[in-house]
PDB file of C-alpha atoms in Angstrom:
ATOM      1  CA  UNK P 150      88.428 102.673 129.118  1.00 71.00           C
ATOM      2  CA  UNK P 151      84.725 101.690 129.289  1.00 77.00           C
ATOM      3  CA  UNK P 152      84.504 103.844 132.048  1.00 79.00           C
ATOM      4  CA  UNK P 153      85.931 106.770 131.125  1.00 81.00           C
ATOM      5  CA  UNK P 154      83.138 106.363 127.917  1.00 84.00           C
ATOM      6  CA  UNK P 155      80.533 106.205 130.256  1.00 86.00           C
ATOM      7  CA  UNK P 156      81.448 109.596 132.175  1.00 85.00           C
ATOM      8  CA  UNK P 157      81.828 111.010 128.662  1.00 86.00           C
ATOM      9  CA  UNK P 158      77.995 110.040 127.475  1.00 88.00           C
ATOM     10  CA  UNK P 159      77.210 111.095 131.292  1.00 87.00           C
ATOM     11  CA  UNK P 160      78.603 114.378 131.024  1.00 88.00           C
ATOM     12  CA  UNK P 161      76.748 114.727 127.380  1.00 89.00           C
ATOM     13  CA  UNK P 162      73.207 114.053 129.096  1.00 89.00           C
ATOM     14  CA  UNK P 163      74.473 116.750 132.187  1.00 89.00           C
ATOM     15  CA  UNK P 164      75.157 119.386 129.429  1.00 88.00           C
ATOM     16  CA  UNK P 165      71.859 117.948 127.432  1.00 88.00           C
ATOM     17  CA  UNK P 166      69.947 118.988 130.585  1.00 87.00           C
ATOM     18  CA  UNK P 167      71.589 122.407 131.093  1.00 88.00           C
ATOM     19  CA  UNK P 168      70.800 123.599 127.552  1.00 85.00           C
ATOM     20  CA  UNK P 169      67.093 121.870 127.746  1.00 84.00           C
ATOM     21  CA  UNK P 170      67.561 121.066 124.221  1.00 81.00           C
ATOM     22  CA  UNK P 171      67.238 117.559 123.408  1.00 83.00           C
ATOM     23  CA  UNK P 172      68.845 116.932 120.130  1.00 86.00           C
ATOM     24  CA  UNK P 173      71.866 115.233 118.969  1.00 86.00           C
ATOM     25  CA  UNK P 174      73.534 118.274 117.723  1.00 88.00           C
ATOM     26  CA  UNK P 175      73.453 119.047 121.455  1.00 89.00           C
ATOM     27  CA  UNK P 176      74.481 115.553 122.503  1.00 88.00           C
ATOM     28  CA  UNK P 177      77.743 115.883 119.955  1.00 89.00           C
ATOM     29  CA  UNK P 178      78.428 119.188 121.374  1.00 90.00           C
ATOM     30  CA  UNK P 179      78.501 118.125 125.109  1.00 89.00           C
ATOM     31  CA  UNK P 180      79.958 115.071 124.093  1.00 89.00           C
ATOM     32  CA  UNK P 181      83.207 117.353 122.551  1.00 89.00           C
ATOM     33  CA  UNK P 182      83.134 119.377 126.084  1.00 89.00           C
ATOM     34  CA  UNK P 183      83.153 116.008 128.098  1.00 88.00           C
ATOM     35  CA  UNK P 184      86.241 115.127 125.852  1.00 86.00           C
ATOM     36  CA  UNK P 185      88.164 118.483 126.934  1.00 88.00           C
ATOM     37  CA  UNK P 186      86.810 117.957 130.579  1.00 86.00           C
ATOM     38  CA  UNK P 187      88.437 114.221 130.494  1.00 84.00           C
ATOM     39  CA  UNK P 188      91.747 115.691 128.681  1.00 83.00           C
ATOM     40  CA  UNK P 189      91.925 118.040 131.540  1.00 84.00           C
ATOM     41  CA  UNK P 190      91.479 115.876 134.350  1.00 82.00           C
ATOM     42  CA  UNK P 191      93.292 112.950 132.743  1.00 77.00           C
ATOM     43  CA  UNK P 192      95.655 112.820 135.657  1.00 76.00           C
ATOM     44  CA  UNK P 193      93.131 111.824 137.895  1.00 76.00           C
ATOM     45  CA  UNK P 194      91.856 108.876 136.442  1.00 71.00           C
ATOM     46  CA  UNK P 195      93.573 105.216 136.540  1.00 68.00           C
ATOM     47  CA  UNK P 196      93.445 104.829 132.890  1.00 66.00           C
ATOM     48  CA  UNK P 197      95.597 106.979 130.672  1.00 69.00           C
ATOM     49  CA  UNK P 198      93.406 109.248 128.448  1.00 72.00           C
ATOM     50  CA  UNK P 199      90.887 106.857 126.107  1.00 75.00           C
ATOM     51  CA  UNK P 200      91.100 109.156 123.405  1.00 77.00           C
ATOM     52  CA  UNK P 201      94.501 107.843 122.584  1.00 80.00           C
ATOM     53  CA  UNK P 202      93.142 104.648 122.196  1.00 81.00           C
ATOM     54  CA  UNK P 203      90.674 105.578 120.313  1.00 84.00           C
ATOM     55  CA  UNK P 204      93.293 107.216 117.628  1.00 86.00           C
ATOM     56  CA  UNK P 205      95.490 104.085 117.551  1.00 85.00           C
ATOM     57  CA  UNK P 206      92.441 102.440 116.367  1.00 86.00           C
ATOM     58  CA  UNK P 207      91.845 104.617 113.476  1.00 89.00           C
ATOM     59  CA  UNK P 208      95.382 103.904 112.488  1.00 88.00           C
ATOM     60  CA  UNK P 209      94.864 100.317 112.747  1.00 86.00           C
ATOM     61  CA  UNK P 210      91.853 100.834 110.710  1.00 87.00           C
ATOM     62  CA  UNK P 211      93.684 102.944 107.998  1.00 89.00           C
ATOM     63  CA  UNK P 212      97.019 100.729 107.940  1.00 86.00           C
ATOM     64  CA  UNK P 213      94.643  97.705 107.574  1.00 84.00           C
ATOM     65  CA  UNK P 214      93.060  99.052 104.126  1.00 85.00           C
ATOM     66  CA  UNK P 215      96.174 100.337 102.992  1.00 86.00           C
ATOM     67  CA  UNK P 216      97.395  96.965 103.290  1.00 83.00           C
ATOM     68  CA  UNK P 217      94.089  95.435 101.734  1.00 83.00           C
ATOM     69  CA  UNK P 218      94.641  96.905  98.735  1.00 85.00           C
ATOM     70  CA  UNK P 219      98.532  96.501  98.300  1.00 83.00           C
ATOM     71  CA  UNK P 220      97.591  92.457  99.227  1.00 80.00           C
ATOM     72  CA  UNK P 221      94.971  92.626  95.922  1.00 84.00           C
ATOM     73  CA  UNK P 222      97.812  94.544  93.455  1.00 86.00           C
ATOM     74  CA  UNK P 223     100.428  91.465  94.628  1.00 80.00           C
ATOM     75  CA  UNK P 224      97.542  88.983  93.739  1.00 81.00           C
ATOM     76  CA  UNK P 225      96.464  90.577  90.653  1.00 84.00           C
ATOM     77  CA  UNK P 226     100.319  90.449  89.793  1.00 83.00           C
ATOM     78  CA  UNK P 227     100.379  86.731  90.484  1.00 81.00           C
ATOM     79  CA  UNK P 228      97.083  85.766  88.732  1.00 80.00           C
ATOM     80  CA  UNK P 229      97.859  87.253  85.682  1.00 80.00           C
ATOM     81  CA  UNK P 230     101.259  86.507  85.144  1.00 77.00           C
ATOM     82  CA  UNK P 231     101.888  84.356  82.315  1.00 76.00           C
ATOM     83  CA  UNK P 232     103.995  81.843  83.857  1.00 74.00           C
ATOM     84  CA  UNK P 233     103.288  81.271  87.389  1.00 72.00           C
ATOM     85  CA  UNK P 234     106.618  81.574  88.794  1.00 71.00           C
ATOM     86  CA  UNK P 235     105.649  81.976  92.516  1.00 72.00           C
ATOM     87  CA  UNK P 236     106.712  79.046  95.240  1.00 75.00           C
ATOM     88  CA  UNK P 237     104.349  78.780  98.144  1.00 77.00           C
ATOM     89  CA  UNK P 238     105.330  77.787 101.497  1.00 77.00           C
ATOM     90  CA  UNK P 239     104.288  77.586 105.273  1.00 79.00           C
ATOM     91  CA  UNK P 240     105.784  79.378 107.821  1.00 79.00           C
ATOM     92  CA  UNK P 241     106.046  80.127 111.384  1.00 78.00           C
ATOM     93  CA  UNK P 242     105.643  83.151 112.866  1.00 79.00           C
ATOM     94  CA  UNK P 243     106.253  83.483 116.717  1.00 79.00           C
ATOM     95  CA  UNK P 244     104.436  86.125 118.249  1.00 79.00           C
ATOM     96  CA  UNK P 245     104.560  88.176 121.572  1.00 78.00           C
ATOM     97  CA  UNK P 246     100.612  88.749 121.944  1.00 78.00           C
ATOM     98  CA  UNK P 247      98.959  86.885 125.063  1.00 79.00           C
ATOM     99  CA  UNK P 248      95.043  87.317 125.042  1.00 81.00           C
ATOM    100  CA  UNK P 249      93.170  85.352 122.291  1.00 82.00           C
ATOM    101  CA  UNK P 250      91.398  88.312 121.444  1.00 82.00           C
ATOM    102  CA  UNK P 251      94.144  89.751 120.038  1.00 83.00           C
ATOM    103  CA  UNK P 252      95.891  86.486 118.457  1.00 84.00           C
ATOM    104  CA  UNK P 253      92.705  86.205 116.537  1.00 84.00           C
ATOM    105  CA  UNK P 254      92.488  90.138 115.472  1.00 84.00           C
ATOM    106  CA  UNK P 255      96.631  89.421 114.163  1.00 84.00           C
ATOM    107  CA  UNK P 256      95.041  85.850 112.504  1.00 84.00           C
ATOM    108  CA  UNK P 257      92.234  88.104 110.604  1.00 84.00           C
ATOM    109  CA  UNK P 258      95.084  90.749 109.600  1.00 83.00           C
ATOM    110  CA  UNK P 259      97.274  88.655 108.518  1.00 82.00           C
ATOM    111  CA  UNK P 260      94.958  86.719 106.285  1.00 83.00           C
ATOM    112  CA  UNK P 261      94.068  90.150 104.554  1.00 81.00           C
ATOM    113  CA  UNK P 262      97.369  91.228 103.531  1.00 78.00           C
ATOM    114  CA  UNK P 263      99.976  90.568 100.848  1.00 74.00           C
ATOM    115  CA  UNK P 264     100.846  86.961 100.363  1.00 75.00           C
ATOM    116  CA  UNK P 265     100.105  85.495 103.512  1.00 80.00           C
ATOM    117  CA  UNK P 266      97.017  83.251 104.893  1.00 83.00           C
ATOM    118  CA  UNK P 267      96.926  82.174 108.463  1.00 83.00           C
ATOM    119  CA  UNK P 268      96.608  78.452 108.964  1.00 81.00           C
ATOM    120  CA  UNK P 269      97.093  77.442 112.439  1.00 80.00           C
ATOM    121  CA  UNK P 270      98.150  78.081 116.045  1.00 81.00           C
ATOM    122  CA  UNK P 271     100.498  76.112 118.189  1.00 77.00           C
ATOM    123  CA  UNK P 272      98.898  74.938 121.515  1.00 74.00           C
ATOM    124  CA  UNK P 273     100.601  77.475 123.533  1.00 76.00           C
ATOM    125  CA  UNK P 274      99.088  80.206 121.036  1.00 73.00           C
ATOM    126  CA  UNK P 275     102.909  81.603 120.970  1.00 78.00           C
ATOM    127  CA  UNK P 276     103.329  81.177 117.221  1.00 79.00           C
ATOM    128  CA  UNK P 277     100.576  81.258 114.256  1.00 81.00           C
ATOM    129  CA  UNK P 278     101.718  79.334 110.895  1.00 82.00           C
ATOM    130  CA  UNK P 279     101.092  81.202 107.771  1.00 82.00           C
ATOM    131  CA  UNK P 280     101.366  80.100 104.146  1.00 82.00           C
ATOM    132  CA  UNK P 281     103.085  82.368 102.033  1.00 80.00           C
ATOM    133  CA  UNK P 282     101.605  82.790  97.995  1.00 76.00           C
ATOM    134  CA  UNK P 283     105.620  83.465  97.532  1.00 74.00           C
ATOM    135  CA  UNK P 284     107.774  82.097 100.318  1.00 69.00           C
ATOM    136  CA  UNK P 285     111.319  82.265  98.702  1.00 68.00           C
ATOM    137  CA  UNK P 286     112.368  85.752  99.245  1.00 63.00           C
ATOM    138  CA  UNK P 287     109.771  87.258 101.060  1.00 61.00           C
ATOM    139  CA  UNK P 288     110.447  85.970 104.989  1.00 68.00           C
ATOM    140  CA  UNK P 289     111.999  89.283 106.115  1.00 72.00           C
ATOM    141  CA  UNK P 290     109.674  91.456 104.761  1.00 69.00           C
ATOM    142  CA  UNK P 291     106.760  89.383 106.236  1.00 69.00           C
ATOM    143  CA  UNK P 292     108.437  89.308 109.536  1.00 73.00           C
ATOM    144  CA  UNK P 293     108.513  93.087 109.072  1.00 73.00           C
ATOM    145  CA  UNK P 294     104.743  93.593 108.337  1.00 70.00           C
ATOM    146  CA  UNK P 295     104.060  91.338 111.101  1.00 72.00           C
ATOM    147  CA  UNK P 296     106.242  93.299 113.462  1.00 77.00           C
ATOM    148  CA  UNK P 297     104.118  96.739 112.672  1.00 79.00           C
ATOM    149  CA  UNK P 298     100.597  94.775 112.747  1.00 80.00           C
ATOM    150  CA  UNK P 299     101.701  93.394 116.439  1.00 81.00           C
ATOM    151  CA  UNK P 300     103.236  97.040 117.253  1.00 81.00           C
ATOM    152  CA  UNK P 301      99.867  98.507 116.334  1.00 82.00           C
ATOM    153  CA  UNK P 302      97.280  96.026 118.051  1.00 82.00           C
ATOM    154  CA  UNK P 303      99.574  95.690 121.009  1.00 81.00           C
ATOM    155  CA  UNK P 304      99.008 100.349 120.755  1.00 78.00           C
ATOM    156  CA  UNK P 305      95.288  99.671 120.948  1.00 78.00           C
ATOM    157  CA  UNK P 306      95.095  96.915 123.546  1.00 76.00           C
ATOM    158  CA  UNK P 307      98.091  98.027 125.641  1.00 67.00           C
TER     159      UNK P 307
ATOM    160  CA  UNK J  16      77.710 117.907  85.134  1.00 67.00           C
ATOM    161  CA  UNK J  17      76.510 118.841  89.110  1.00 78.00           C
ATOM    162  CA  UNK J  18      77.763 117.737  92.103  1.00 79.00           C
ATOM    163  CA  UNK J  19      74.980 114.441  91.926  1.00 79.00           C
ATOM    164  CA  UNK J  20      76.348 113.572  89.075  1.00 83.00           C
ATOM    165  CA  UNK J  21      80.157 113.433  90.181  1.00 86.00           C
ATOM    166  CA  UNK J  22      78.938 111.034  93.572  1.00 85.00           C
ATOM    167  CA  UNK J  23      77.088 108.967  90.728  1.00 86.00           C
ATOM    168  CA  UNK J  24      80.238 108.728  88.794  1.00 88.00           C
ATOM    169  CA  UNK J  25      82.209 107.631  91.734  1.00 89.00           C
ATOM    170  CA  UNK J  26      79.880 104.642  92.565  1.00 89.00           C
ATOM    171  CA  UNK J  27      79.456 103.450  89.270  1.00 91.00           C
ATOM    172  CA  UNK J  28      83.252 103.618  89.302  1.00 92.00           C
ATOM    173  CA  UNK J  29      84.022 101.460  92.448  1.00 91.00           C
ATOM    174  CA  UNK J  30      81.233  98.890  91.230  1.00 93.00           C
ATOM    175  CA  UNK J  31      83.061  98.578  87.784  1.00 94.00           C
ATOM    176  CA  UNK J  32      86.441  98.573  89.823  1.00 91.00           C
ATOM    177  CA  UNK J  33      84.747  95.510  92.345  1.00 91.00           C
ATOM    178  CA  UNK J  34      83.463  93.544  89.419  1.00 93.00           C
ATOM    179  CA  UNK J  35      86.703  93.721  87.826  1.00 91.00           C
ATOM    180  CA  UNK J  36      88.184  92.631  91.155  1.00 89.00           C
ATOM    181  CA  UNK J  37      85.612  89.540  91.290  1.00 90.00           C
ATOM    182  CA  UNK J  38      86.565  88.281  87.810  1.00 91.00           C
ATOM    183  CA  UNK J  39      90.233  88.484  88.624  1.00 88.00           C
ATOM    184  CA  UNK J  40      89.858  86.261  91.841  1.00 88.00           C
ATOM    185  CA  UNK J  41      87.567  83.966  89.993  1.00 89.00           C
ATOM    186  CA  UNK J  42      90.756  84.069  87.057  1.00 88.00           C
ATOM    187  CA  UNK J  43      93.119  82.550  90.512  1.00 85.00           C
ATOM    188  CA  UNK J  44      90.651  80.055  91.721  1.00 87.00           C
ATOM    189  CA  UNK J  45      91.220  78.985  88.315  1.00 87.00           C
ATOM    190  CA  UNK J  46      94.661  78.911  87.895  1.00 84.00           C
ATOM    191  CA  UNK J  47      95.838  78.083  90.711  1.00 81.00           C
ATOM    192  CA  UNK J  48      97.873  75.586  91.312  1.00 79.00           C
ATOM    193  CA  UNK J  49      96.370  73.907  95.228  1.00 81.00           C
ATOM    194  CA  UNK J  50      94.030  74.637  97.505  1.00 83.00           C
ATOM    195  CA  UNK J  51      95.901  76.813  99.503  1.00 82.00           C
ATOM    196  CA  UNK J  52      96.827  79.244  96.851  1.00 82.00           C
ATOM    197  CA  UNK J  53      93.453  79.469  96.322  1.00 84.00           C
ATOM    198  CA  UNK J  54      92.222  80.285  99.136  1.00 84.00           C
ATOM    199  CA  UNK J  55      94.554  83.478  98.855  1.00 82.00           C
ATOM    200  CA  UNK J  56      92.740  84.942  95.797  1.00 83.00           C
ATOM    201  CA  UNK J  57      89.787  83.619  97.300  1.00 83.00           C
ATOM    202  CA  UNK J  58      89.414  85.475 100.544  1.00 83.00           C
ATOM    203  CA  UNK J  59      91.630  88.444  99.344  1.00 82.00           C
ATOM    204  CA  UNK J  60      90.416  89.221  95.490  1.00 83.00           C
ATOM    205  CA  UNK J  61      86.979  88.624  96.561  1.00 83.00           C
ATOM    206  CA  UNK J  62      86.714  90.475  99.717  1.00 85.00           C
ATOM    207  CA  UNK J  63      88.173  93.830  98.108  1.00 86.00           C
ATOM    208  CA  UNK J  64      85.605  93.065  95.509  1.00 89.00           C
ATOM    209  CA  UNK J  65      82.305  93.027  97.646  1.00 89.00           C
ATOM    210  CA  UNK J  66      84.003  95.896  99.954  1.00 88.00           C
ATOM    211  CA  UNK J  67      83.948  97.898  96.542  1.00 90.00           C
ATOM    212  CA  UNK J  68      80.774  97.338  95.014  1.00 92.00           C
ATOM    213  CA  UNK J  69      79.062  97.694  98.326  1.00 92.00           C
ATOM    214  CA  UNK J  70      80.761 100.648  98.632  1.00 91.00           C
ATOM    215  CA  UNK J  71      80.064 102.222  95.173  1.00 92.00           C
ATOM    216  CA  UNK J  72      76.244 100.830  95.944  1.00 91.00           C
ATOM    217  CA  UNK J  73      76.269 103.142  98.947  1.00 91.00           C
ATOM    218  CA  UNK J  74      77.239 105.996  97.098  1.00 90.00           C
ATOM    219  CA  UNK J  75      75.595 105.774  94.033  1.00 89.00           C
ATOM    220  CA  UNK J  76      72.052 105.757  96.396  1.00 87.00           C
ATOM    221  CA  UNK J  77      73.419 108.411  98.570  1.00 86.00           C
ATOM    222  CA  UNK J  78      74.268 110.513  95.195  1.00 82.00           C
ATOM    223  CA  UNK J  79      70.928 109.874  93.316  1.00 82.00           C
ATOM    224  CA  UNK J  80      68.341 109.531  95.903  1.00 83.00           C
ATOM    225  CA  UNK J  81      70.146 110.961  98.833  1.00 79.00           C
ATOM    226  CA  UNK J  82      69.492 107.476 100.905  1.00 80.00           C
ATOM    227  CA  UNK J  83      72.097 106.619 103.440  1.00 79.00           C
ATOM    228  CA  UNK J  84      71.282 102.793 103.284  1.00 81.00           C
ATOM    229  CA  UNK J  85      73.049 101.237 106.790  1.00 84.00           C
ATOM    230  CA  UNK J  86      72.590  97.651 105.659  1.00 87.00           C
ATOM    231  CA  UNK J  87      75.004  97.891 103.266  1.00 88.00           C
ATOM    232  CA  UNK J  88      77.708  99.303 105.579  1.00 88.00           C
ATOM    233  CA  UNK J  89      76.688  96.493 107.995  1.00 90.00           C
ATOM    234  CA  UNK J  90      77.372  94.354 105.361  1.00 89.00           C
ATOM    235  CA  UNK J  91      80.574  95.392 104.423  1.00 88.00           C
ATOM    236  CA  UNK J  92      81.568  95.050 108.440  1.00 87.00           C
ATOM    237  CA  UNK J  93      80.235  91.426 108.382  1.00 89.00           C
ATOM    238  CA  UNK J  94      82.073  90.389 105.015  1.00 87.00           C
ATOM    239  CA  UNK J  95      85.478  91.905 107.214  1.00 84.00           C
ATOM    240  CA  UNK J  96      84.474  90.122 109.722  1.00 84.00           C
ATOM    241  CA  UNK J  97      83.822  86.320 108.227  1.00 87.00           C
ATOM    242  CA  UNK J  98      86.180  85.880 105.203  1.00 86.00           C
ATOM    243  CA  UNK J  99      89.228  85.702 106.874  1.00 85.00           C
ATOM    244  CA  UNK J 100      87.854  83.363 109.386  1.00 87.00           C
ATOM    245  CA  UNK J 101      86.647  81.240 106.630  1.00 88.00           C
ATOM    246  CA  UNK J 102      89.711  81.580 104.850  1.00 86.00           C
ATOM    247  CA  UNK J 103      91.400  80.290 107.522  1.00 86.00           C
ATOM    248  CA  UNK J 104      89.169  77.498 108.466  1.00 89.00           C
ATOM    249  CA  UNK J 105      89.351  76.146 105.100  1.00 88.00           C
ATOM    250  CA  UNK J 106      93.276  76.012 104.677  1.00 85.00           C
ATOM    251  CA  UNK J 107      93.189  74.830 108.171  1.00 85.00           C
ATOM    252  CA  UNK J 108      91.077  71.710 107.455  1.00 88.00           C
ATOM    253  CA  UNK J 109      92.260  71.168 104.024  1.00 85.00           C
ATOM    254  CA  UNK J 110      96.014  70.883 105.966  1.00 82.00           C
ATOM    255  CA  UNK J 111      94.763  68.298 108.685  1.00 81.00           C
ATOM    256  CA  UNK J 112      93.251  66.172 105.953  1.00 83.00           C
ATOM    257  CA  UNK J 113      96.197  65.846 104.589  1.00 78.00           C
ATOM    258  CA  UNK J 114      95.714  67.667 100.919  1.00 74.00           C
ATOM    259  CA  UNK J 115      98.654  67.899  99.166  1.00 72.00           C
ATOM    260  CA  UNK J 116     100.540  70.704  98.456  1.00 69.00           C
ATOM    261  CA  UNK J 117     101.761  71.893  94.608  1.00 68.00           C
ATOM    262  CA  UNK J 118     105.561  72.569  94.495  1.00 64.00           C
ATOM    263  CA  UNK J 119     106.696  73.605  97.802  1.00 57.00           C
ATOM    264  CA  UNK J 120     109.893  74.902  99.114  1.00 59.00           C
ATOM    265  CA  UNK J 121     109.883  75.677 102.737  1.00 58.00           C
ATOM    266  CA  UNK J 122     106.465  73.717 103.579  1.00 60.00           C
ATOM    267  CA  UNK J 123     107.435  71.812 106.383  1.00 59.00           C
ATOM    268  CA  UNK J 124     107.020  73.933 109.596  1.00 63.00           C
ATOM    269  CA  UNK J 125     103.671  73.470 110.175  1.00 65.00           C
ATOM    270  CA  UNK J 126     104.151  69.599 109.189  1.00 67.00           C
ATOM    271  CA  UNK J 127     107.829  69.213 111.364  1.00 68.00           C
ATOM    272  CA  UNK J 128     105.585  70.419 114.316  1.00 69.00           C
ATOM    273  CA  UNK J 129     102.966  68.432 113.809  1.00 69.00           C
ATOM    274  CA  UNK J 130     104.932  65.375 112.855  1.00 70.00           C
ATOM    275  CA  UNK J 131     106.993  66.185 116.170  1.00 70.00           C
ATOM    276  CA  UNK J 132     104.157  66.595 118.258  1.00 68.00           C
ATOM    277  CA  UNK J 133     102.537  63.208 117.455  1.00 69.00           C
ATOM    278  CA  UNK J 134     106.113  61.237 117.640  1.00 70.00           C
ATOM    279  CA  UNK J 135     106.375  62.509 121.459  1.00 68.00           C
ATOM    280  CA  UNK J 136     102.605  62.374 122.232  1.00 59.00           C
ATOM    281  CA  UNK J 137      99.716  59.422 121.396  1.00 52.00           C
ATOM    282  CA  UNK J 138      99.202  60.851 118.134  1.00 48.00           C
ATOM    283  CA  UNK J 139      95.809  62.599 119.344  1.00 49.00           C
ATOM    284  CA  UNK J 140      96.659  66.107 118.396  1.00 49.00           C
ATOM    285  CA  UNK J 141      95.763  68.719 121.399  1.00 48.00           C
ATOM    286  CA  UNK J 142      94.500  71.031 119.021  1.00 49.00           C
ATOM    287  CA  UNK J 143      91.621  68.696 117.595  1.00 49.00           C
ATOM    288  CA  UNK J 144      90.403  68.181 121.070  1.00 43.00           C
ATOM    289  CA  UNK J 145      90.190  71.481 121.833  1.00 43.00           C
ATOM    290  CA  UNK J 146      88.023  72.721 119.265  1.00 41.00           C
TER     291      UNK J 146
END
């Protein structure tokens, strides 16, 4: 992937040089061209196409504040109810991800959405233990958000 | 009202929204029942609430004095960056020194492990020494 960015910027200074105009209006433009030159000659390279990694970031990016700001409606919810009716618990949550770069990108996710703080790993980094603001009904649909969040780092990283 | 005027409206809208956000998680550190609920409406509530009011910061300069201020966007990446981590680290400690927990139901994963661990091993976690 880092390569195919590097023959992208290259191929930005190339068309910089044929247009001997050195702005970065002309750098974005050749920049755009080096991305239709790569989408052309994507079977040729080892890697599949970087843009698509690029977009599954974005998602990530997007899902992740979407999920921000339903975590802060469920905690307003629970703040300001009169009686606090919620039971916390901890839980474990096996995952499938192997390098620690992603177990800690899942760890920071998962502390920033609804109801759910990571606490720990196990040695073998094959689960992370999360406490739940509201453990009693709420396993499944956990499991389920971690699903997606593992789904979409495991889009970006492969 | 101009166009200005509507970007100054938004900012002064998302700080008002943030502040609001920063009383509410201040509200849960208060109520509360143990640390570890805390720590939710502490590194959720008041994450949201910087991300907004640096936000509406951002705009409201950009709308009035047409400044594009990059600090402020770094700072919202480092605040994503560190308050989960911190979050963590603090439940994470608070567990191994043994702080109680308020009225639990299905607490004991973490502690069956743990307790499981150290009745097979020489009670030296492997975690600890790995840190």
């Amino acid at each position: 992937m880092a390569f195919q960015i590097l023959i992208n910027i290259f191929i930005a200074i190339i068309w910089m040089f044929l247009q001997n105009n050195y702005t970065a209006v002309s750098f974005v433009v050749g920049y755009v061209v080096g991305i239709l030159i790569l989408l052309i000659l994507r079977r040729f390279l080892t890697f599949d196409f970087y843009m698509t990694r690029v977009w599954a970031i974005i998602k990530l990016i997007i899902l992740f504040i979407k999920q921000l700001i339903l975590a802060n409606i469920d905690m307003v919810k629970i703040v300001l109810a009169p009686k606090l009716k919620n039971k916390p618990g901890i839980i474990a949550v096996p995952t499938k991800l192997e390098t620690e770069w992603e177990i800690t990108l899942l760890a920071c996710l998962i502390s920033l959405t609804p109801g759910t703080i990571s606490m720990d790993f196990s040695d073998d980094n094959k689960t992370i233990y999360i406490h739940a603001v509201d453990a009693q009904n709420k396993e499944d649909e956990i499991e389920q958000i971690q699903e997606t969040f593992v789904r979409a780092i495991m889009e970006v990283t492969k | 009202m101009n166009v200005s005027e509507i970007v100054e409206f938004i900012g002064v809208f998302l700080i008002l929204i943030g502040s609001i956000m920063a009383v509410i998680s201040a509200i849960g550190i208060v109520r509360l029942p143990d640390v570890y609920t805390r720590s939710h409406s502490g590194t959720k509530s008041s994450t949201l609430a910087v991300l907004l009011t640096l936000t509406g910061a951002f705009i409201f300069f950009w709308g009035s004095q047409s400044f594009a201020s990059v600090r402020l966007l770094l700072g919202i990446v480092f605040v994503f960056l560190t308050a989960p981590v911190a979050g963590h680290l603090i439940s994470r400690a608070a567990y191994r020194a043994n702080v109680k927990t308020s009225d639990l139901t299905v607490e004991d994963e973490l502690g069956d492990a743990i307790r499981a661990y150290e009745e097979e091993g020489t009670g030296e976690h492997e975690e600890d020494k790995k840190e």
